[in-house]
Coordinates of C-alpha atoms in Angstrom, one line a residue:
Chain A
M112 CA -7.6 -15.9 -7.6
L113 CA -3.8 -15.6 -7.2
K114 CA -3.6 -18.4 -9.8
N115 CA -1.2 -18.8 -12.6
L116 CA 1.2 -16.3 -11.1
P117 CA 4.8 -16.4 -12.4
K118 CA 7.0 -18.7 -10.4
K119 CA 10.0 -16.5 -10.7
I120 CA 10.4 -12.8 -11.3
K121 CA 13.1 -10.4 -12.1
I122 CA 13.6 -7.2 -10.2
V123 CA 15.1 -4.2 -12.0
E124 CA 16.6 -2.1 -9.2
V125 CA 16.5 1.5 -10.1
G126 CA 17.6 3.1 -6.8
P127 CA 21.0 4.4 -8.0
R128 CA 19.4 6.2 -11.0
D129 CA 15.7 6.9 -10.5
G130 CA 16.0 6.7 -6.7
L131 CA 18.8 9.3 -6.4
Q132 CA 18.3 11.6 -9.4
N133 CA 16.0 13.8 -7.5
E134 CA 18.3 14.3 -4.5
K135 CA 19.5 17.9 -4.3
E136 CA 22.6 17.3 -2.2
F137 CA 25.3 15.6 -4.2
I138 CA 26.0 12.1 -3.2
S139 CA 29.7 11.2 -3.7
T140 CA 30.7 8.7 -6.4
D141 CA 32.2 6.5 -3.7
V142 CA 28.9 6.4 -1.8
K143 CA 27.0 5.6 -4.9
L144 CA 29.5 2.8 -5.7
N145 CA 29.3 1.4 -2.2
Y146 CA 25.5 1.4 -2.5
I147 CA 25.6 -0.4 -5.8
Q148 CA 28.0 -3.0 -4.4
K149 CA 25.6 -3.6 -1.5
L150 CA 22.8 -4.0 -4.0
I151 CA 24.9 -6.5 -5.9
D152 CA 25.7 -8.3 -2.7
S153 CA 22.0 -8.7 -2.0
G154 CA 21.6 -10.8 -5.1
L155 CA 20.1 -8.2 -7.5
E156 CA 21.1 -9.0 -11.0
T157 CA 19.9 -5.9 -12.9
I158 CA 20.8 -2.5 -11.4
E159 CA 20.1 0.7 -13.3
A160 CA 23.4 2.3 -12.6
T161 CA 23.2 5.9 -13.8
S162 CA 22.2 8.1 -16.7
F163 CA 24.2 10.1 -19.2
V164 CA 22.2 13.3 -19.1
S165 CA 23.1 16.9 -19.0
P166 CA 24.6 17.8 -15.6
R167 CA 22.6 21.0 -15.7
A168 CA 19.4 19.1 -16.0
I169 CA 20.2 16.4 -13.4
P170 CA 23.2 17.6 -11.3
Q171 CA 23.1 14.4 -9.2
M172 CA 24.2 12.4 -12.2
K173 CA 27.1 14.6 -13.1
D174 CA 29.6 11.9 -12.0
S175 CA 28.1 9.2 -14.3
V176 CA 31.2 8.6 -16.3
D177 CA 33.4 8.3 -13.2
L178 CA 30.8 6.1 -11.5
F179 CA 30.6 3.8 -14.5
E180 CA 34.4 3.5 -14.8
K181 CA 34.4 2.3 -11.2
I182 CA 31.5 -0.1 -11.9
K183 CA 33.6 -1.6 -14.7
T184 CA 36.2 -2.6 -12.1
T185 CA 33.7 -4.8 -10.2
D186 CA 33.7 -8.6 -10.6
S187 CA 30.0 -8.4 -11.4
F188 CA 30.6 -6.3 -14.5
K189 CA 33.6 -8.2 -15.7
K190 CA 31.8 -11.5 -15.4
S191 CA 28.6 -10.1 -16.8
S192 CA 26.8 -11.6 -13.8
V193 CA 24.9 -8.4 -13.2
H194 CA 23.4 -6.1 -15.8
F195 CA 23.9 -2.4 -15.5
P196 CA 21.6 -0.5 -17.9
C197 CA 22.2 3.2 -18.1
L198 CA 19.6 5.8 -19.1
V199 CA 20.4 7.7 -22.3
P200 CA 18.2 10.7 -23.4
N201 CA 20.0 11.6 -26.6
M202 CA 22.8 10.9 -29.0
K203 CA 25.4 12.7 -26.9
G204 CA 24.5 10.5 -24.0
F205 CA 24.7 7.5 -26.2
E206 CA 28.1 8.3 -27.4
T207 CA 29.4 8.6 -23.9
A208 CA 27.9 5.3 -23.0
L209 CA 29.4 3.7 -26.1
K210 CA 32.9 5.0 -25.3
L211 CA 32.6 3.7 -21.8
G212 CA 31.6 0.2 -22.8
V213 CA 28.1 0.3 -21.5
K214 CA 26.4 -3.0 -22.6
E215 CA 22.7 -1.9 -22.1
I216 CA 21.0 1.4 -22.4
S217 CA 17.5 2.6 -21.4
L218 CA 15.6 4.8 -23.8
F219 CA 12.5 6.6 -22.8
S220 CA 9.4 8.3 -24.1
A221 CA 6.0 9.0 -22.7
T222 CA 2.3 8.8 -23.7
S223 CA 2.1 12.6 -23.4
S224 CA 3.9 15.3 -25.4
E225 CA 3.3 17.8 -22.6
F226 CA 5.4 15.5 -20.4
T227 CA 8.2 14.9 -22.9
Q228 CA 8.3 18.6 -23.6
K229 CA 9.1 19.5 -20.0
N230 CA 11.3 16.5 -19.5
I231 CA 13.4 16.3 -22.7
N232 CA 12.3 19.4 -24.6
A233 CA 10.8 17.3 -27.5
T234 CA 7.4 16.0 -28.5
V235 CA 6.8 12.3 -28.4
E236 CA 7.2 12.3 -32.1
E237 CA 10.6 14.0 -31.9
S238 CA 11.7 11.7 -29.1
F239 CA 11.2 8.7 -31.5
V240 CA 13.2 10.5 -34.2
R241 CA 16.1 10.8 -31.7
M242 CA 15.7 7.3 -30.4
E243 CA 15.6 5.7 -33.9
E244 CA 19.1 7.1 -34.5
I245 CA 20.3 5.9 -31.2
A246 CA 18.8 2.5 -31.6
K247 CA 20.4 2.0 -35.0
A248 CA 23.8 2.9 -33.5
A249 CA 23.2 0.7 -30.5
K250 CA 22.4 -2.3 -32.7
E251 CA 25.5 -1.8 -34.7
N252 CA 27.5 -1.9 -31.5
S253 CA 25.6 -4.9 -30.0
I254 CA 24.2 -2.7 -27.2
R255 CA 20.9 -3.9 -25.8
I256 CA 18.0 -1.6 -25.5
R257 CA 15.5 -1.3 -22.7
A258 CA 12.4 0.9 -23.4
Y259 CA 10.7 3.0 -20.8
I260 CA 7.2 4.5 -21.2
S261 CA 6.5 7.3 -18.8
T262 CA 3.0 8.6 -17.8
A263 CA 1.5 5.3 -19.0
F264 CA -1.6 5.7 -16.8
G265 CA -1.7 9.5 -16.2
C266 CA 0.3 12.6 -16.8
P267 CA 0.8 15.5 -14.4
Y268 CA -0.2 18.0 -17.2
N269 CA -2.7 15.9 -19.2
G270 CA -4.5 13.9 -16.5
E271 CA -5.6 10.3 -17.2
M272 CA -4.1 8.8 -20.4
P273 CA -6.0 6.2 -22.3
A274 CA -4.8 2.6 -22.8
S275 CA -4.7 3.3 -26.6
A276 CA -2.0 5.9 -26.1
L277 CA 0.1 3.3 -24.2
V278 CA -0.4 0.7 -26.9
D279 CA 0.5 3.2 -29.6
I280 CA 3.8 4.0 -27.9
I281 CA 4.6 0.3 -27.3
E282 CA 4.1 -0.3 -31.0
R283 CA 6.4 2.5 -31.9
F284 CA 9.0 1.2 -29.5
E285 CA 8.8 -2.3 -30.9
K286 CA 10.3 -1.0 -34.1
L287 CA 13.5 -0.2 -32.1
E288 CA 13.6 -3.9 -30.9
P289 CA 14.0 -3.4 -27.2
Y290 CA 14.6 -6.5 -25.1
E291 CA 12.1 -5.2 -22.6
I292 CA 9.4 -2.6 -22.3
S293 CA 8.8 -1.0 -19.0
I294 CA 5.4 0.6 -18.3
G295 CA 5.8 3.6 -16.0
D296 CA 3.2 4.9 -13.6
T297 CA 5.4 8.0 -13.3
I298 CA 3.2 9.9 -11.0
G299 CA 1.7 7.0 -9.1
V300 CA -2.0 7.4 -10.1
A301 CA -2.6 3.9 -11.5
T302 CA -5.3 1.9 -9.8
P303 CA -5.7 -1.9 -9.8
A304 CA -8.8 -1.5 -12.1
Q305 CA -6.7 0.5 -14.5
V306 CA -3.7 -1.8 -14.5
D307 CA -6.0 -4.7 -15.2
S308 CA -7.7 -3.1 -18.1
Y309 CA -4.6 -1.5 -19.6
L310 CA -2.6 -4.8 -19.4
K311 CA -5.4 -6.6 -21.3
E312 CA -4.7 -4.2 -24.2
V313 CA -0.9 -4.2 -23.8
L314 CA -0.7 -8.0 -23.9
K315 CA -2.4 -8.0 -27.3
V316 CA 0.7 -6.3 -28.8
V317 CA 3.6 -7.5 -26.8
D318 CA 4.4 -10.8 -25.1
K319 CA 4.1 -10.8 -21.3
S320 CA 7.6 -12.1 -20.9
R321 CA 9.0 -8.8 -22.2
V322 CA 6.8 -6.4 -20.2
A323 CA 8.0 -4.8 -17.0
M324 CA 6.0 -2.7 -14.6
H325 CA 7.6 0.5 -13.2
L326 CA 5.3 1.6 -10.4
H327 CA 5.3 4.5 -8.0
D328 CA 3.6 4.4 -4.7
T329 CA 2.4 8.0 -4.5
R330 CA -1.1 6.9 -3.6
G331 CA -0.3 3.7 -1.8
M332 CA -1.6 1.5 -4.7
A333 CA 1.8 0.0 -5.9
V334 CA 1.5 -3.3 -4.1
A335 CA -2.1 -3.9 -5.2
N336 CA -1.1 -2.9 -8.8
T337 CA 1.8 -5.4 -8.6
L338 CA -0.6 -8.1 -7.5
V339 CA -2.9 -7.4 -10.5
S340 CA 0.2 -7.4 -12.8
L341 CA 1.3 -10.8 -11.4
E342 CA -2.1 -12.1 -12.1
H343 CA -1.5 -11.1 -15.8
G344 CA 1.7 -13.0 -15.7
I345 CA 4.0 -10.0 -15.7
S346 CA 7.4 -11.2 -14.3
I347 CA 9.6 -8.1 -14.4
Y348 CA 9.3 -5.3 -11.8
D349 CA 11.2 -2.0 -11.5
S350 CA 11.7 -0.7 -8.0
S351 CA 14.1 1.2 -5.8
S352 CA 15.6 -0.1 -2.6
G353 CA 14.1 1.7 0.4
G354 CA 11.5 3.3 -1.9
L355 CA 13.7 6.3 -2.7
G356 CA 13.0 8.5 -5.7
G357 CA 10.5 10.3 -7.7
C358 CA 10.6 12.1 -11.0
P359 CA 11.9 15.7 -10.9
Y360 CA 9.5 16.6 -13.7
A361 CA 6.5 15.0 -12.2
K362 CA 4.8 17.2 -9.6
G363 CA 3.6 15.5 -6.5
A364 CA 5.2 12.1 -7.4
T365 CA 6.8 10.4 -4.5
G366 CA 9.1 7.4 -4.8
N367 CA 9.2 4.3 -6.7
V368 CA 7.7 1.3 -5.0
A369 CA 10.3 0.0 -2.5
T370 CA 12.1 -3.2 -3.6
E371 CA 11.4 -4.4 0.0
D372 CA 7.7 -4.1 -0.5
L373 CA 7.8 -6.2 -3.6
I374 CA 10.0 -8.8 -1.9
Y375 CA 7.5 -9.1 1.1
L376 CA 4.8 -9.6 -1.5
F377 CA 6.7 -12.1 -3.6
D378 CA 7.9 -14.1 -0.6
S379 CA 4.3 -14.4 0.7
L380 CA 3.2 -15.7 -2.7
G381 CA 6.2 -18.2 -2.9
I382 CA 7.6 -16.4 -6.0
E383 CA 11.3 -16.7 -6.5
H384 CA 13.3 -13.4 -6.7
G385 CA 16.9 -14.3 -5.7
V386 CA 17.3 -11.4 -3.3
D387 CA 18.5 -11.6 0.3
L388 CA 16.1 -9.2 2.1
E389 CA 18.5 -8.6 5.1
K390 CA 21.3 -7.6 2.7
L391 CA 19.0 -5.4 0.7
V392 CA 17.8 -3.7 3.8
D393 CA 21.5 -3.0 4.6
A394 CA 21.9 -1.4 1.2
S395 CA 18.7 0.7 1.7
S396 CA 19.8 1.8 5.2
Y397 CA 23.1 2.8 3.9
I398 CA 21.7 5.0 1.1
L399 CA 18.9 6.4 3.3
E400 CA 21.4 7.6 5.8
A401 CA 23.5 9.2 3.0
V402 CA 20.5 11.1 1.7
K403 CA 19.3 11.8 5.3
K404 CA 15.8 10.5 4.6
K405 CA 13.4 8.1 6.2
T406 CA 12.0 5.4 4.0
P407 CA 8.4 6.0 2.7
S408 CA 7.9 2.2 2.8
K409 CA 5.7 1.0 5.6
F410 CA 7.0 -2.5 5.3
L411 CA 10.6 -1.4 5.6
S412 CA 9.7 0.9 8.5
A413 CA 8.1 -2.0 10.4
Y414 CA 11.0 -4.3 9.5
L415 CA 13.6 -1.8 10.8
K416 CA 11.6 -1.4 14.0
S417 CA 11.3 -5.1 14.5
R418 CA 15.1 -5.5 14.0
K419 CA 16.0 -3.1 16.8
Chain B
M289 CA -9.4 -11.1 -12.7
L290 CA -11.2 -8.5 -10.7
K291 CA -14.4 -10.3 -11.6
N292 CA -17.5 -11.0 -9.5
L293 CA -16.6 -8.2 -7.1
P294 CA -19.4 -6.9 -4.9
K295 CA -21.2 -4.0 -6.5
K296 CA -21.8 -2.2 -3.2
I297 CA -19.8 -2.3 0.0
K298 CA -20.3 -1.2 3.6
I299 CA -17.7 0.8 5.4
V300 CA -17.5 0.4 9.2
E301 CA -15.7 3.6 10.3
V302 CA -13.7 2.9 13.4
G303 CA -11.8 6.2 13.7
P304 CA -13.6 7.5 16.8
R305 CA -12.8 4.3 18.7
D306 CA -10.0 2.3 17.3
G307 CA -8.5 5.4 15.7
L308 CA -8.4 7.5 18.9
Q309 CA -8.0 5.0 21.7
N310 CA -4.3 5.0 21.4
E311 CA -3.9 8.8 21.6
K312 CA -2.2 9.8 24.8
E313 CA -3.4 13.4 25.0
F314 CA -7.1 13.5 25.9
I315 CA -9.4 14.7 23.1
S316 CA -12.4 16.6 24.4
T317 CA -15.8 15.1 24.1
D318 CA -16.9 18.1 22.0
V319 CA -14.1 17.5 19.5
K320 CA -15.0 13.8 19.4
L321 CA -18.6 14.7 18.8
N322 CA -17.7 17.2 16.0
Y323 CA -15.6 14.5 14.4
I324 CA -18.4 12.0 14.5
Q325 CA -20.8 14.6 13.1
K326 CA -18.4 15.2 10.2
L327 CA -18.2 11.5 9.6
I328 CA -22.0 11.3 9.5
D329 CA -22.1 14.2 7.1
S330 CA -19.7 12.4 4.7
G331 CA -22.3 9.6 4.3
L332 CA -20.9 6.9 6.6
E333 CA -23.7 4.8 8.0
T334 CA -21.8 2.7 10.5
I335 CA -19.5 4.5 13.0
E336 CA -18.0 2.8 15.9
A337 CA -18.6 5.5 18.4
T338 CA -16.7 4.5 21.6
S339 CA -16.0 1.7 24.0
F340 CA -17.1 1.2 27.6
V341 CA -13.8 0.1 29.0
S342 CA -11.9 0.8 32.2
P343 CA -10.7 4.5 32.1
R344 CA -7.5 3.2 33.7
A345 CA -6.9 0.8 30.8
I346 CA -7.9 3.2 28.0
P347 CA -7.9 6.8 29.4
Q348 CA -8.9 8.2 26.0
M349 CA -12.3 6.6 26.3
K350 CA -13.1 7.8 29.8
D351 CA -15.8 10.1 28.5
S352 CA -17.7 7.4 26.7
V353 CA -20.9 7.8 28.6
D354 CA -21.0 11.6 28.1
L355 CA -20.1 11.2 24.4
F356 CA -22.8 8.6 23.8
E357 CA -25.3 10.8 25.6
K358 CA -24.5 13.5 23.1
I359 CA -24.6 11.1 20.1
K360 CA -28.2 10.3 21.3
T361 CA -29.2 13.9 20.6
T362 CA -28.2 13.7 16.9
D363 CA -30.8 13.2 14.2
S364 CA -28.9 10.2 12.9
F365 CA -29.3 8.4 16.2
K366 CA -32.9 9.3 16.6
K367 CA -33.8 8.3 13.1
S368 CA -31.6 5.2 13.3
S369 CA -30.1 6.3 9.9
V370 CA -26.6 5.7 11.3
H371 CA -25.5 2.7 13.4
F372 CA -23.2 3.5 16.3
P373 CA -21.8 0.2 17.7
C374 CA -19.8 0.5 20.9
L375 CA -17.1 -1.9 22.1
V376 CA -17.9 -3.7 25.3
P377 CA -15.2 -5.9 27.0
N378 CA -17.1 -7.2 30.0
M379 CA -20.5 -7.2 31.8
K380 CA -19.8 -3.9 33.5
G381 CA -19.3 -2.3 30.1
F382 CA -22.4 -4.0 28.8
E383 CA -24.5 -2.7 31.7
T384 CA -23.3 0.8 31.0
A385 CA -24.2 0.4 27.3
L386 CA -27.6 -1.0 28.2
K387 CA -28.5 1.8 30.6
L388 CA -27.4 4.3 27.9
G389 CA -29.7 2.9 25.2
V390 CA -26.9 1.6 23.0
K391 CA -28.4 -0.4 20.2
E392 CA -25.4 -2.4 19.0
I393 CA -22.3 -3.7 20.8
S394 CA -19.0 -5.1 19.6
L395 CA -17.6 -8.1 21.4
F396 CA -14.1 -9.3 20.8
S397 CA -11.8 -12.1 21.3
A398 CA -8.6 -13.3 19.5
T399 CA -7.0 -16.4 18.1
S400 CA -4.3 -16.2 20.7
S401 CA -4.6 -16.4 24.5
E402 CA -1.3 -14.6 24.9
F403 CA -2.9 -11.7 23.2
T404 CA -6.2 -11.7 25.2
Q405 CA -4.2 -12.1 28.4
K406 CA -2.4 -8.9 27.8
N407 CA -5.4 -7.2 26.4
I408 CA -8.3 -8.2 28.7
N409 CA -6.5 -10.4 31.3
A410 CA -8.4 -13.5 30.2
T411 CA -7.6 -16.6 28.1
V412 CA -9.6 -17.0 24.9
E413 CA -11.6 -19.6 26.7
E414 CA -12.4 -17.2 29.5
S415 CA -13.3 -14.4 27.1
F416 CA -16.0 -16.6 25.6
V417 CA -17.4 -17.4 29.1
R418 CA -17.7 -13.6 29.6
M419 CA -19.2 -13.0 26.2
E420 CA -21.8 -15.7 26.5
E421 CA -23.2 -14.0 29.5
I422 CA -23.2 -10.6 27.7
A423 CA -24.6 -12.1 24.5
K424 CA -27.5 -13.6 26.5
A425 CA -28.3 -10.3 28.1
A426 CA -27.9 -8.4 24.8
K427 CA -30.4 -10.8 23.2
E428 CA -32.9 -10.3 26.0
N429 CA -32.6 -6.5 25.4
S430 CA -32.7 -6.7 21.5
I431 CA -29.2 -5.3 21.3
R432 CA -27.3 -6.4 18.2
I433 CA -23.9 -8.0 18.4
R434 CA -20.9 -7.5 16.2
A435 CA -18.0 -9.9 16.7
Y436 CA -14.3 -8.9 16.4
I437 CA -11.5 -11.4 16.1
S438 CA -8.1 -10.0 16.8
T439 CA -4.8 -11.4 15.7
A440 CA -6.5 -13.4 13.0
F441 CA -3.4 -13.7 10.9
G442 CA -0.6 -13.1 13.4
C443 CA -0.1 -12.3 17.0
P444 CA 2.6 -10.0 18.4
Y445 CA 3.5 -12.7 21.0
N446 CA 2.8 -15.9 19.1
G447 CA 3.8 -15.1 15.5
E448 CA 1.8 -16.4 12.6
M449 CA -1.6 -17.9 13.6
P450 CA -3.0 -20.7 11.5
A451 CA -6.3 -20.4 9.6
S452 CA -7.7 -23.3 11.7
A453 CA -7.4 -21.0 14.8
L454 CA -9.4 -18.4 13.1
V455 CA -12.1 -20.8 11.9
D456 CA -12.3 -22.2 15.5
I457 CA -13.0 -18.7 16.9
I458 CA -15.5 -18.0 14.2
E459 CA -17.4 -21.1 15.1
R460 CA -17.4 -20.2 18.8
F461 CA -18.6 -16.7 18.0
E462 CA -21.4 -18.0 15.8
K463 CA -23.1 -19.5 18.9
L464 CA -23.4 -15.9 20.1
E465 CA -25.4 -15.0 17.0
P466 CA -23.5 -11.9 15.9
Y467 CA -24.9 -10.1 12.8
E468 CA -21.4 -9.7 11.5
I469 CA -17.9 -11.1 12.2
S470 CA -15.0 -8.8 11.7
I471 CA -11.6 -10.5 11.0
G472 CA -8.8 -8.4 12.4
D473 CA -5.3 -8.2 11.1
T474 CA -4.5 -6.4 14.4
I475 CA -0.7 -6.0 13.8
G476 CA -0.9 -5.6 10.1
V477 CA 1.1 -8.7 9.1
A478 CA -1.4 -10.3 6.7
T479 CA -0.3 -10.8 3.1
P480 CA -2.5 -11.2 0.0
A481 CA -1.6 -14.9 -0.2
Q482 CA -2.6 -15.4 3.5
V483 CA -5.8 -13.5 3.1
D484 CA -6.7 -15.6 0.1
S485 CA -6.0 -18.9 1.7
Y486 CA -7.6 -18.0 5.1
L487 CA -10.8 -16.6 3.5
K488 CA -11.2 -19.9 1.6
E489 CA -11.4 -21.6 5.0
V490 CA -13.5 -18.9 6.6
L491 CA -16.1 -18.9 3.9
K492 CA -16.7 -22.6 4.5
V493 CA -18.2 -21.8 7.9
V494 CA -19.8 -18.4 7.5
D495 CA -21.6 -16.7 4.7
K496 CA -19.5 -14.0 2.9
S497 CA -22.3 -11.5 3.4
R498 CA -21.6 -11.5 7.2
V499 CA -17.8 -11.3 7.0
A500 CA -16.0 -8.0 7.6
M501 CA -12.3 -7.4 7.1
H502 CA -10.5 -5.2 9.7
L503 CA -7.1 -4.5 8.1
H504 CA -4.2 -2.5 9.4
D505 CA -1.6 -1.0 7.0
T506 CA 1.5 -1.6 9.2
R507 CA 3.4 -3.2 6.3
G508 CA 1.6 -1.4 3.4
M509 CA -0.4 -4.5 2.4
A510 CA -3.9 -3.4 3.4
V511 CA -5.1 -2.2 -0.1
A512 CA -3.8 -5.4 -1.7
N513 CA -5.4 -7.4 1.0
T514 CA -8.7 -5.6 0.4
L515 CA -8.4 -6.4 -3.3
V516 CA -8.1 -10.1 -2.5
S517 CA -11.0 -9.9 -0.1
L518 CA -13.2 -8.2 -2.7
E519 CA -12.3 -11.0 -5.1
H520 CA -13.7 -13.4 -2.4
G521 CA -16.9 -11.3 -2.4
I522 CA -16.4 -9.7 1.0
S523 CA -18.4 -6.5 1.1
I524 CA -17.8 -5.1 4.6
Y525 CA -14.6 -3.2 5.5
D526 CA -13.5 -1.6 8.8
S527 CA -11.3 1.4 8.4
S528 CA -10.4 4.6 10.2
S529 CA -10.6 8.0 8.5
G530 CA -7.2 9.4 7.9
G531 CA -5.6 6.1 8.9
L532 CA -5.5 7.0 12.5
G533 CA -5.1 4.3 15.1
G534 CA -3.3 1.2 16.2
C535 CA -3.8 -1.2 19.0
P536 CA -2.2 -0.2 22.4
Y537 CA -1.5 -3.8 23.1
A538 CA 0.0 -4.7 19.8
K539 CA 3.7 -3.7 19.6
G540 CA 4.7 -2.1 16.3
A541 CA 1.2 -1.9 15.0
T542 CA 0.4 1.3 13.1
G543 CA -3.0 2.5 12.1
N544 CA -6.0 0.9 10.6
V545 CA -6.2 1.2 6.8
A546 CA -7.4 4.7 6.0
T547 CA -11.0 5.0 4.9
E548 CA -9.7 7.2 2.1
D549 CA -7.5 4.5 0.7
L550 CA -10.4 2.1 0.5
I551 CA -12.6 4.7 -1.2
Y552 CA -9.9 5.4 -3.8
L553 CA -9.8 1.7 -4.5
F554 CA -13.6 1.2 -4.5
D555 CA -14.1 4.2 -6.8
S556 CA -11.6 2.9 -9.3
L557 CA -13.4 -0.4 -9.4
G558 CA -16.8 1.2 -9.7
I559 CA -17.9 -0.2 -6.3
E560 CA -20.6 1.9 -4.5
H561 CA -19.8 3.0 -1.0
G562 CA -22.1 6.1 -0.4
V563 CA -19.3 8.3 1.0
D564 CA -18.5 11.8 -0.1
L565 CA -14.7 11.8 -0.3
E566 CA -14.3 15.5 0.1
K567 CA -16.4 15.6 3.2
L568 CA -14.6 12.6 4.6
V569 CA -11.3 14.3 4.1
D570 CA -12.6 17.3 6.0
A571 CA -13.5 15.0 8.9
S572 CA -10.0 13.4 8.8
S573 CA -8.2 16.8 8.5
Y574 CA -10.2 17.9 11.6
I575 CA -9.2 15.0 13.7
L576 CA -5.7 14.9 12.5
E577 CA -5.3 18.5 13.5
A578 CA -6.8 17.7 16.9
V579 CA -4.3 14.8 17.6
K580 CA -1.5 16.8 15.9
K581 CA -0.6 14.1 13.5
K582 CA 0.1 13.7 9.9
T583 CA -1.8 11.0 8.1
P584 CA 0.1 7.8 7.4
S585 CA -2.1 7.4 4.2
K586 CA -0.1 8.0 1.0
F587 CA -3.3 8.5 -0.9
L588 CA -4.6 11.1 1.6
S589 CA -1.2 12.9 1.6
A590 CA -1.2 13.2 -2.2
Y591 CA -4.9 14.3 -2.1
L592 CA -4.3 17.0 0.4
K593 CA -1.2 18.2 -1.5
S594 CA -3.2 18.4 -4.8
R595 CA -6.0 20.3 -3.1
K596 CA -3.7 23.1 -2.0

């Protein structure tokens, strides 16, 4: 038990994008930039910065061009010491990213067409037609691709999704040559038993070094699910600082697992992550104040209380 | 991974005692009894009913004699189909329990004298002197003993406690011949790594069939800690319905892990527990309304939302 765990993991901080996209009140570009700088200062080396989506669909991301222009002025971008992937839903978004000098994009699909229909107005099949075109253009421009699979364990419209659907989407994505595939428990229904059995299937078709887990803590299972993933050798975890977030298209989904929860777990297991918890908590406190919310993370709540 | 888990587990529901003892506003005896009856109806077979403590120390438990008199009128008590252990801190409490016809008592100590001093005004050493006398009297009267060890992983005054301290207290308790030893993460600081390494030591001195885990979810680790405990073959879990509770002497401790969280986990793993989730949620909703609180359980929150 708790054997053969990875010695070092990578955290993909999704707070600025997945964490904020659902916030109704617009957060100014400067506040977003300050937040990102604080995340950088904490030692995070991959920060999903924004998405180039329709401002009608996701008003919170309407300043994505401005924000990325400002990110480009940071040392971390210039020295390429931090990765700033940006989510891109279609060719239009890709063209914006390309013009801006984005070095990495995230593409996404799901295991369920009901979900993609409501999310991007396309079937899963159609989403891959779109993505093939984008991936080709990205390759020609040396832009790296990260793949997201939503509703990997369950869909708000379709219920539980089988492991075979996940494996099928992974195999499709592999043709687009992503450097990483992130498995999303979009509505936070996954259980340790399910993660265990699904990962057994997943790892037959993709090497564990390229698999990321993107867990939501809707039902309080995210830490246990991370533990099971670690036992499978998975070393990449998506999370949002402070546990902000939730998918606007996924009914009842609360936030991503908090980066702080993962760090508490990793620290206890002696797993290296390179993040300064105190500085990360500062970043989370800053953004939580800006969105006027309390953290849903029990660990962070207890930590903030003990610091008083 | 997730192999050799117990096929069947026992839940020790501590809501009526550990869950309620910290509530400032007095909950009437009738409400407590209704709550207990609802817990019985859900299929729970062990329910910690109350404690015979000083009403000055724990005002919420001042009606313990009345409450137990009413419990005695239930079918479940008469038929001994449900166990109702009661917490007893001293000889005076034991004598009350004996007179009332209590069949099981819970005795408790801790790994830290700083904790027992504040809790029961005695060192750990002194607590065992007291308990030896009680245990002797209990044995003479065929009353079963359950042992609680508080602060097994960490103490609010002393910080992290070593596994050796826990093993030492278990060995002392064993002389009192308890039918079960419950290991308490009183302030909810335990991590999966710690649970793993401590249980390795614990199971050298006591059979896994007699070990219970009493986890608090203060830092959101309780489900992951349960998972690790299951992997060690532990089959007894203390929890409170709705996640109510917290120790009045343990600064910053929030509630026990919610019984609902455990059931979601057990169900996903195909582990038998004998509890009807829907009826349990009714019991939790009833008591949460009575104490005017929202559940701290993410699973229960999502469940209640989906039921609307």
